[in-house]
Amino acid sequence: MSDAGAPVSLADYEARARETLDANAWAYFAGGAADEITLAANRAAWAAHWLQPRVLRASAQGHTRVELLGRTLAHPILVAPMAFQRLAHESGELGVALAAAAQGAGMVLSAQASVPLEQVARLVRPEPARGPLWFQLYLQGERGFDLELVRRAEAAGYEALVLTVDAPVHGARDRERRAGFRLPPDVAAVNLAAAPTPARRGELCGGLLASAPSWDDVAWLRAQTTLPLVLKGVLHPEDAKLARAHGADALIVSNHGGRTLDTALPSAWALPRIADALAGVSGAALPLLVDGGIRRGTDVLKAIALGARAVLVGRPIAFALAAAGPQGVAHALRLLRDELEIAMALAGVATLADVPRELLFEASKSSLGAPWERPR
């Protein structure tokens, strides 16, 4: 994709996807909860962190490799779990999985994928240079069904389970409601076809919270599998400590891409608070990942500086898939990795293990503010 006019940034893919997707699919992929304050803040929070680079540093032997859950990753970029990817392109999750594998990126397959989980695993597991392949879970409130889904993921060869914990109910997604969002007849959450109907007891949220997961369910799940268990959707330091106590092997600092609780704090602000809280807990370090608003290689570098081991990217992948199919996804991932390498070189960082918190300037000590607020 070196032709003139080809996308040169993730924002370019978003603009093209806006022209490609119908109003129904655009509302689903682009929208957030309520007034979309958190959706916008996720992106703004990364921009509000200023870099203070070092110069004349030796970096000839630099690389982007990271260690994560027993594997060496070529770079710290994973595809976040996103439901119903066939809304964006007919290849759906299969196309995204192949593109991610081609770029050495990890992929987390959504429980609400629009293709069978086994089919995705068969397609990409033989790829020698692929990143990790993980499976995301929403507990359905019936342990027999949940355990059966876990066993399917294990048998298919998924390497970790990602339990999403921040969405016991849907957020108030105004944009979807205004668009009258409906799944087309040929798109469905095929891996949840036999899921039980949620129990309804009590008044709050129509009784749906009767089936909401609890810390007891996390402990139960930990006891059912030997796969690494990753909790996704943690924003509070005390919840991070509880996750560790209940056997989590890693955490994803996330506000669900601004799709659940509007005005929840941006993940870029939550990440360092959680990293600092866990640093004071004895024992082996708990790896942190982060998602939400990451659009540039500098964002990835900032995430590492704030305590993350890796990042997940969601909407930009859906946009690239809609705009240019699996080739677009591969190109978008390559763009992000290239930008990360450029940022490392210009910041004086040879490896991601060398990134200090001090790479980020403490905005509280200056009058600079965010880039869009600085004097002209």
Coordinates of N, CA and C in Angstrom, one line a residue, residues 68-247:
L68 N 5.5 -11.9 27.4 CA 4.1 -11.9 28.0 C 3.5 -13.3 28.1
L69 N 3.2 -13.6 29.3 CA 2.6 -14.9 29.6 C 3.3 -16.1 29.0
G70 N 4.6 -16.1 29.2 CA 5.4 -17.2 28.7 C 5.8 -17.2 27.3
R71 N 5.5 -16.1 26.5 CA 5.8 -16.1 25.1 C 6.6 -14.8 24.8
T72 N 7.5 -14.9 23.8 CA 8.2 -13.7 23.4 C 7.4 -13.2 22.2
L73 N 6.9 -12.0 22.3 CA 6.1 -11.3 21.2 C 7.1 -10.4 20.4
A74 N 6.9 -10.4 19.1 CA 7.7 -9.6 18.2 C 7.5 -8.1 18.5
H75 N 6.3 -7.7 19.0 CA 6.0 -6.4 19.3 C 4.8 -6.4 20.3
P76 N 4.5 -5.3 20.9 CA 3.5 -5.3 22.0 C 2.0 -5.0 21.6
I77 N 1.7 -5.2 20.3 CA 0.4 -4.8 19.8 C -0.5 -6.1 19.6
L78 N -1.7 -6.1 20.2 CA -2.6 -7.1 20.0 C -4.0 -6.5 19.5
V79 N -4.7 -7.4 18.8 CA -6.1 -7.0 18.3 C -7.0 -7.3 19.5
A80 N -7.8 -6.2 19.9 CA -8.7 -6.4 21.0 C -9.9 -7.2 20.5
P81 N -10.6 -7.8 21.5 CA -11.9 -8.5 21.1 C -13.0 -7.6 20.7
M82 N -13.5 -7.9 19.5 CA -14.6 -7.1 19.0 C -15.7 -8.0 18.4
A83 N -16.9 -7.8 18.7 CA -18.0 -8.6 18.3 C -18.3 -8.4 16.8
F84 N -18.9 -9.4 16.2 CA -19.6 -9.2 14.9 C -18.8 -8.6 13.8
Q85 N -17.6 -9.0 13.6 CA -16.7 -8.4 12.7 C -17.1 -8.6 11.2
R86 N -18.0 -9.5 11.0 CA -18.6 -9.6 9.6 C -19.5 -8.5 9.3
L87 N -19.9 -7.6 10.3 CA -20.6 -6.4 9.9 C -19.7 -5.4 9.1
A88 N -18.4 -5.6 9.3 CA -17.4 -4.7 8.6 C -17.0 -5.2 7.3
H89 N -16.8 -6.6 7.2 CA -16.3 -7.2 5.9 C -16.7 -8.6 5.9
E90 N -17.0 -9.2 4.8 CA -17.4 -10.6 4.7 C -16.5 -11.6 5.3
S91 N -15.2 -11.3 5.3 CA -14.2 -12.2 5.9 C -14.2 -12.2 7.4
G92 N -14.7 -11.1 8.0 CA -14.9 -11.0 9.5 C -13.6 -11.4 10.3
E93 N -13.9 -12.2 11.3 CA -12.8 -12.5 12.2 C -11.7 -13.4 11.5
L94 N -12.1 -14.1 10.5 CA -11.1 -14.9 9.8 C -10.1 -14.0 9.1
G95 N -10.5 -13.0 8.4 CA -9.6 -12.0 7.8 C -8.8 -11.3 8.8
V96 N -9.4 -10.9 9.9 CA -8.6 -10.2 10.9 C -7.5 -11.1 11.5
A97 N -7.9 -12.3 11.8 CA -6.9 -13.3 12.4 C -5.8 -13.5 11.4
L98 N -6.0 -13.7 10.1 CA -4.9 -13.9 9.2 C -4.0 -12.7 9.1
A99 N -4.6 -11.5 9.1 CA -3.9 -10.3 9.0 C -3.0 -10.1 10.2
A100 N -3.6 -10.3 11.4 CA -2.8 -10.2 12.6 C -1.6 -11.2 12.6
A101 N -1.9 -12.5 12.2 CA -0.8 -13.5 12.2 C 0.3 -13.0 11.2
A102 N -0.1 -12.5 10.1 CA 0.9 -12.0 9.1 C 1.8 -10.9 9.7
Q103 N 1.3 -10.2 10.6 CA 2.1 -9.1 11.2 C 2.6 -9.4 12.6
G104 N 2.5 -10.7 13.0 CA 3.0 -11.1 14.3 C 2.3 -10.5 15.5
A105 N 1.1 -10.0 15.2 CA 0.3 -9.4 16.3 C -0.6 -10.5 17.0
G106 N -0.8 -10.3 18.3 CA -1.7 -11.2 19.0 C -3.1 -10.9 18.6
M107 N -4.0 -11.8 18.9 CA -5.4 -11.6 18.6 C -6.2 -12.2 19.8
V108 N -7.2 -11.4 20.2 CA -8.2 -11.9 21.2 C -9.5 -12.0 20.5
L109 N -10.0 -13.3 20.4 CA -11.3 -13.5 19.7 C -12.4 -13.3 20.6
S110 N -13.4 -12.5 20.2 CA -14.6 -12.2 21.0 C -15.4 -13.4 21.2
A111 N -16.0 -13.5 22.4 CA -17.1 -14.6 22.6 C -18.2 -14.3 21.6
Q112 N -18.4 -13.1 21.2 CA -19.5 -12.8 20.3 C -19.0 -12.7 18.8
A113 N -18.0 -13.5 18.5 CA -17.5 -13.5 17.1 C -18.6 -14.0 16.2
S114 N -18.5 -13.6 15.0 CA -19.5 -14.1 14.0 C -19.1 -15.3 13.2
V115 N -18.0 -15.9 13.6 CA -17.5 -17.2 13.0 C -17.2 -18.1 14.2
P116 N -17.2 -19.4 13.9 CA -16.9 -20.4 15.0 C -15.5 -20.2 15.5
L117 N -15.3 -20.3 16.8 CA -13.9 -20.2 17.4 C -13.0 -21.2 16.9
E118 N -13.4 -22.4 16.6 CA -12.6 -23.5 16.1 C -12.0 -23.1 14.8
Q119 N -12.8 -22.5 13.9 CA -12.4 -22.2 12.6 C -11.3 -21.2 12.6
V120 N -11.4 -20.2 13.5 CA -10.3 -19.2 13.6 C -9.0 -19.8 14.0
A121 N -9.1 -20.7 15.0 CA -7.9 -21.3 15.5 C -7.2 -22.2 14.5
R122 N -8.0 -23.0 13.8 CA -7.5 -23.9 12.7 C -6.7 -23.0 11.7
L123 N -7.3 -21.9 11.4 CA -6.7 -21.1 10.3 C -5.3 -20.5 10.7
V124 N -5.2 -20.0 11.9 CA -4.0 -19.2 12.2 C -3.0 -20.0 13.1
R125 N -3.4 -21.0 13.8 CA -2.4 -21.7 14.7 C -1.2 -22.2 14.0
P126 N -1.3 -22.7 12.7 CA -0.1 -23.2 12.1 C 0.9 -22.1 11.7
E127 N 0.5 -20.8 11.7 CA 1.4 -19.7 11.3 C 2.5 -19.6 12.2
P128 N 3.8 -19.8 11.8 CA 4.9 -19.8 12.7 C 5.2 -18.5 13.4
A129 N 4.9 -17.4 12.7 CA 5.3 -16.0 13.2 C 4.2 -15.3 13.9
R130 N 3.1 -16.0 14.1 CA 1.9 -15.3 14.6 C 2.1 -14.9 16.1
G131 N 1.3 -14.0 16.6 CA 1.3 -13.6 18.0 C 0.4 -14.6 18.7
P132 N 0.2 -14.3 20.0 CA -0.7 -15.2 20.8 C -2.1 -15.1 20.4
L133 N -2.8 -16.2 20.6 CA -4.2 -16.3 20.2 C -5.0 -16.6 21.5
W134 N -5.8 -15.6 21.9 CA -6.6 -15.7 23.2 C -8.1 -15.7 22.9
F135 N -8.8 -16.2 23.8 CA -10.3 -16.2 23.7 C -10.9 -15.4 24.8
Q136 N -11.9 -14.5 24.4 CA -12.6 -13.7 25.4 C -13.9 -14.4 25.9
L137 N -14.1 -14.2 27.1 CA -15.4 -14.8 27.7 C -16.2 -13.7 28.3
Y138 N -17.5 -13.8 28.1 CA -18.5 -13.2 29.0 C -19.2 -14.4 29.7
L139 N -19.1 -14.4 31.0 CA -19.8 -15.5 31.7 C -21.3 -15.3 31.6
Q140 N -22.0 -16.4 31.2 CA -23.4 -16.4 30.9 C -24.4 -16.6 32.0
G141 N -23.8 -16.9 33.2 CA -24.7 -17.1 34.4 C -25.1 -18.5 34.6
E142 N -24.6 -19.4 33.7 CA -24.9 -20.9 33.9 C -23.6 -21.6 33.7
R143 N -23.0 -22.1 34.8 CA -21.7 -22.6 34.8 C -21.5 -23.8 33.9
G144 N -22.5 -24.6 33.6 CA -22.4 -25.7 32.7 C -22.0 -25.2 31.3
F145 N -22.8 -24.2 30.8 CA -22.5 -23.6 29.5 C -21.2 -22.9 29.5
D146 N -20.8 -22.2 30.5 CA -19.6 -21.5 30.6 C -18.4 -22.4 30.5
L147 N -18.5 -23.5 31.2 CA -17.4 -24.5 31.2 C -17.3 -25.2 29.9
E148 N -18.4 -25.5 29.2 CA -18.4 -26.1 27.9 C -17.6 -25.1 26.9
L149 N -17.9 -23.8 27.0 CA -17.2 -22.9 26.1 C -15.7 -22.8 26.4
V150 N -15.3 -22.9 27.7 CA -13.9 -23.0 28.1 C -13.3 -24.2 27.5
R151 N -13.9 -25.3 27.6 CA -13.4 -26.6 27.0 C -13.2 -26.5 25.5
R152 N -14.1 -25.9 24.9 CA -14.0 -25.7 23.4 C -12.8 -24.8 23.1
A153 N -12.6 -23.8 23.8 CA -11.4 -22.9 23.6 C -10.1 -23.7 23.9
E154 N -10.1 -24.4 24.9 CA -8.9 -25.2 25.2 C -8.6 -26.2 24.1
A155 N -9.6 -26.9 23.7 CA -9.4 -28.0 22.7 C -9.0 -27.4 21.4
A156 N -9.5 -26.1 21.1 CA -9.1 -25.5 19.8 C -7.7 -24.9 19.8
G157 N -7.1 -24.8 21.0 CA -5.7 -24.4 21.1 C -5.5 -22.9 21.5
Y158 N -6.5 -22.3 22.0 CA -6.4 -20.9 22.5 C -5.4 -20.9 23.7
E159 N -4.6 -19.9 23.8 CA -3.5 -19.9 24.8 C -3.8 -19.1 26.1
A160 N -4.9 -18.4 26.2 CA -5.3 -17.7 27.4 C -6.8 -17.4 27.3
L161 N -7.4 -17.2 28.4 CA -8.8 -16.8 28.5 C -8.8 -15.4 29.0
V162 N -9.6 -14.5 28.3 CA -9.8 -13.1 28.7 C -11.2 -12.9 29.2
L163 N -11.4 -12.8 30.5 CA -12.7 -12.6 31.1 C -13.0 -11.1 31.2
T164 N -14.0 -10.7 30.4 CA -14.4 -9.3 30.5 C -15.3 -9.1 31.7
V165 N -15.0 -8.1 32.5 CA -15.7 -8.0 33.8 C -16.4 -6.7 34.0
D166 N -16.3 -5.8 33.0 CA -16.9 -4.5 33.2 C -18.2 -4.2 32.4
A167 N -18.8 -5.3 32.0 CA -20.1 -5.1 31.2 C -21.2 -6.1 31.7
P168 N -21.6 -6.0 32.9 CA -22.7 -6.9 33.4 C -24.0 -6.6 32.6
V169 N -24.1 -5.4 32.1 CA -25.2 -5.0 31.3 C -24.7 -4.1 30.2
H170 N -25.5 -3.9 29.1 CA -25.0 -3.0 28.1 C -25.0 -1.5 28.6
G171 N -24.1 -0.7 28.0 CA -24.2 0.7 28.2 C -25.4 1.3 27.5
A172 N -25.7 2.6 27.8 CA -26.7 3.3 27.1 C -26.2 3.9 25.8
R173 N -26.2 3.1 24.8 CA -25.6 3.5 23.5 C -26.6 4.3 22.6
D174 N -26.6 5.6 22.8 CA -27.5 6.4 22.1 C -27.3 6.4 20.6
R175 N -26.1 6.4 20.2 CA -25.9 6.4 18.7 C -26.5 5.1 18.1
E176 N -26.3 4.0 18.7 CA -27.0 2.8 18.2 C -28.5 2.9 18.2
R177 N -29.0 3.4 19.2 CA -30.5 3.5 19.3 C -31.0 4.5 18.3
R178 N -30.3 5.6 18.0 CA -30.8 6.5 17.0 C -30.7 5.9 15.6
A179 N -29.8 5.0 15.4 CA -29.6 4.3 14.1 C -30.6 3.1 14.0
G180 N -31.2 2.8 15.1 CA -32.1 1.6 15.1 C -31.3 0.3 14.8
F181 N -30.1 0.2 15.5 CA -29.2 -0.9 15.2 C -29.8 -2.2 15.3
R182 N -29.6 -3.0 14.3 CA -30.0 -4.4 14.2 C -29.0 -5.2 13.5
L183 N -28.7 -6.5 14.0 CA -27.8 -7.4 13.2 C -28.5 -7.9 12.0
P184 N -27.8 -7.9 10.9 CA -28.4 -8.5 9.7 C -28.6 -10.0 9.9
P185 N -29.5 -10.6 9.1 CA -29.8 -12.0 9.3 C -28.7 -13.0 9.2
D186 N -27.6 -12.6 8.5 CA -26.5 -13.5 8.3 C -25.3 -13.3 9.3
V187 N -25.5 -12.4 10.3 CA -24.5 -12.2 11.3 C -25.1 -12.5 12.7
A188 N -24.4 -13.3 13.4 CA -24.8 -13.7 14.8 C -23.6 -14.1 15.6
A189 N -23.8 -14.1 16.9 CA -22.8 -14.6 17.9 C -22.9 -16.1 17.9
V190 N -22.2 -16.7 16.9 CA -22.4 -18.2 16.6 C -21.9 -19.0 17.8
N191 N -20.9 -18.6 18.5 CA -20.4 -19.4 19.6 C -21.3 -19.4 20.9
L192 N -22.3 -18.5 20.9 CA -23.2 -18.4 22.0 C -24.6 -18.8 21.6
A193 N -24.7 -19.5 20.5 CA -26.0 -19.9 20.0 C -26.9 -20.7 21.0
A194 N -26.2 -21.5 21.8 CA -26.9 -22.3 22.8 C -26.8 -21.7 24.2
A195 N -26.5 -20.4 24.3 CA -26.3 -19.7 25.6 C -27.7 -19.7 26.4
P196 N -27.7 -19.8 27.7 CA -28.9 -19.8 28.4 C -29.5 -18.4 28.5
T197 N -30.8 -18.4 28.7 CA -31.5 -17.1 28.9 C -31.1 -16.6 30.3
P198 N -30.7 -15.3 30.4 CA -30.2 -14.8 31.7 C -31.4 -14.9 32.7
A199 N -31.0 -15.2 33.9 CA -32.0 -15.2 35.0 C -32.4 -13.7 35.3
R200 N -33.6 -13.5 35.7 CA -34.1 -12.1 36.0 C -34.7 -12.1 37.4
R201 N -34.0 -11.5 38.4 CA -34.5 -11.4 39.7 C -34.2 -10.0 40.2
G202 N -35.1 -9.4 40.8 CA -34.9 -8.0 41.4 C -35.4 -7.0 40.4
E203 N -35.2 -5.7 40.8 CA -35.7 -4.6 40.0 C -34.6 -3.9 39.2
L204 N -33.4 -3.9 39.7 CA -32.3 -3.1 39.0 C -32.0 -3.8 37.6
C205 N -32.0 -2.9 36.6 CA -31.7 -3.4 35.2 C -32.6 -4.5 34.8
G206 N -33.8 -4.5 35.2 CA -34.8 -5.5 34.8 C -34.5 -6.9 35.3
G207 N -33.7 -6.9 36.4 CA -33.4 -8.2 37.0 C -32.2 -8.9 36.4
L208 N -31.5 -8.3 35.4 CA -30.4 -8.9 34.7 C -29.2 -9.1 35.6
L209 N -29.1 -8.3 36.6 CA -27.9 -8.4 37.5 C -27.9 -9.7 38.3
A210 N -29.0 -10.4 38.3 CA -29.0 -11.7 39.0 C -28.0 -12.7 38.3
S211 N -27.7 -12.5 37.1 CA -26.7 -13.3 36.4 C -25.3 -12.7 36.2
A212 N -25.1 -11.5 36.8 CA -23.9 -10.8 36.7 C -22.8 -11.6 37.4
P213 N -21.6 -11.6 36.9 CA -20.5 -12.4 37.5 C -20.0 -11.6 38.8
S214 N -19.4 -12.4 39.7 CA -18.8 -11.9 40.9 C -17.4 -12.4 41.1
W215 N -16.7 -12.0 42.1 CA -15.4 -12.5 42.4 C -15.4 -14.0 42.7
D216 N -16.5 -14.5 43.2 CA -16.6 -16.0 43.3 C -16.6 -16.7 42.0
D217 N -17.1 -16.1 41.0 CA -17.1 -16.7 39.6 C -15.7 -16.6 39.1
V218 N -14.9 -15.6 39.4 CA -13.5 -15.5 38.9 C -12.8 -16.7 39.6
A219 N -12.9 -16.9 40.9 CA -12.3 -18.0 41.6 C -12.7 -19.3 41.0
W220 N -14.0 -19.5 40.7 CA -14.4 -20.7 40.1 C -13.8 -21.0 38.7
L221 N -13.7 -19.9 37.9 CA -13.1 -20.1 36.6 C -11.6 -20.4 36.7
R222 N -10.9 -19.7 37.6 CA -9.5 -20.0 37.8 C -9.3 -21.5 38.1
A223 N -10.2 -22.1 38.9 CA -10.1 -23.5 39.3 C -10.4 -24.5 38.2
Q224 N -11.0 -24.0 37.1 CA -11.5 -24.9 36.0 C -10.5 -25.1 34.9
T225 N -9.5 -24.3 34.8 CA -8.6 -24.3 33.7 C -7.1 -24.0 34.1
T226 N -6.2 -24.6 33.3 CA -4.8 -24.3 33.5 C -4.3 -23.2 32.6
L227 N -5.2 -22.7 31.7 CA -4.8 -21.6 30.8 C -4.6 -20.3 31.6
P228 N -3.7 -19.5 31.2 CA -3.6 -18.2 31.9 C -5.0 -17.4 31.8
L229 N -5.3 -16.7 32.9 CA -6.6 -16.0 33.0 C -6.3 -14.5 33.1
V230 N -6.8 -13.8 32.1 CA -6.7 -12.4 32.0 C -8.0 -11.7 32.3
L231 N -8.0 -10.7 33.2 CA -9.2 -10.0 33.5 C -9.2 -8.7 32.7
K232 N -10.3 -8.4 32.0 CA -10.3 -7.2 31.1 C -11.4 -6.3 31.6
G233 N -11.1 -5.0 31.8 CA -12.1 -4.1 32.2 C -11.8 -3.5 33.6
V234 N -10.6 -3.5 34.1 CA -10.3 -3.1 35.5 C -9.8 -1.6 35.4
L235 N -10.3 -0.7 36.2 CA -9.9 0.7 36.3 C -9.5 1.1 37.7
H236 N -9.9 0.4 38.7 CA -9.6 0.8 40.1 C -8.5 0.0 40.6
P237 N -7.5 0.6 41.3 CA -6.4 -0.1 41.9 C -6.8 -1.2 42.9
E238 N -7.9 -1.0 43.6 CA -8.3 -2.1 44.6 C -8.8 -3.3 43.9
D239 N -9.5 -3.1 42.7 CA -9.9 -4.2 41.9 C -8.8 -5.0 41.3
A240 N -7.7 -4.2 41.0 CA -6.5 -4.9 40.5 C -5.9 -5.8 41.5
K241 N -5.9 -5.3 42.8 CA -5.4 -6.2 43.9 C -6.2 -7.4 44.1
L242 N -7.5 -7.2 44.0 CA -8.5 -8.3 44.2 C -8.3 -9.4 43.0
A243 N -8.1 -8.9 41.8 CA -7.9 -9.8 40.7 C -6.6 -10.6 40.9
R244 N -5.6 -10.0 41.4 CA -4.4 -10.8 41.7 C -4.7 -11.8 42.8
A245 N -5.4 -11.4 43.8 CA -5.7 -12.4 44.9 C -6.5 -13.5 44.4
H246 N -7.3 -13.3 43.4 CA -8.2 -14.4 42.9 C -7.6 -15.2 41.7
G247 N -6.3 -15.0 41.5 CA -5.6 -15.8 40.6 C -5.4 -15.4 39.2

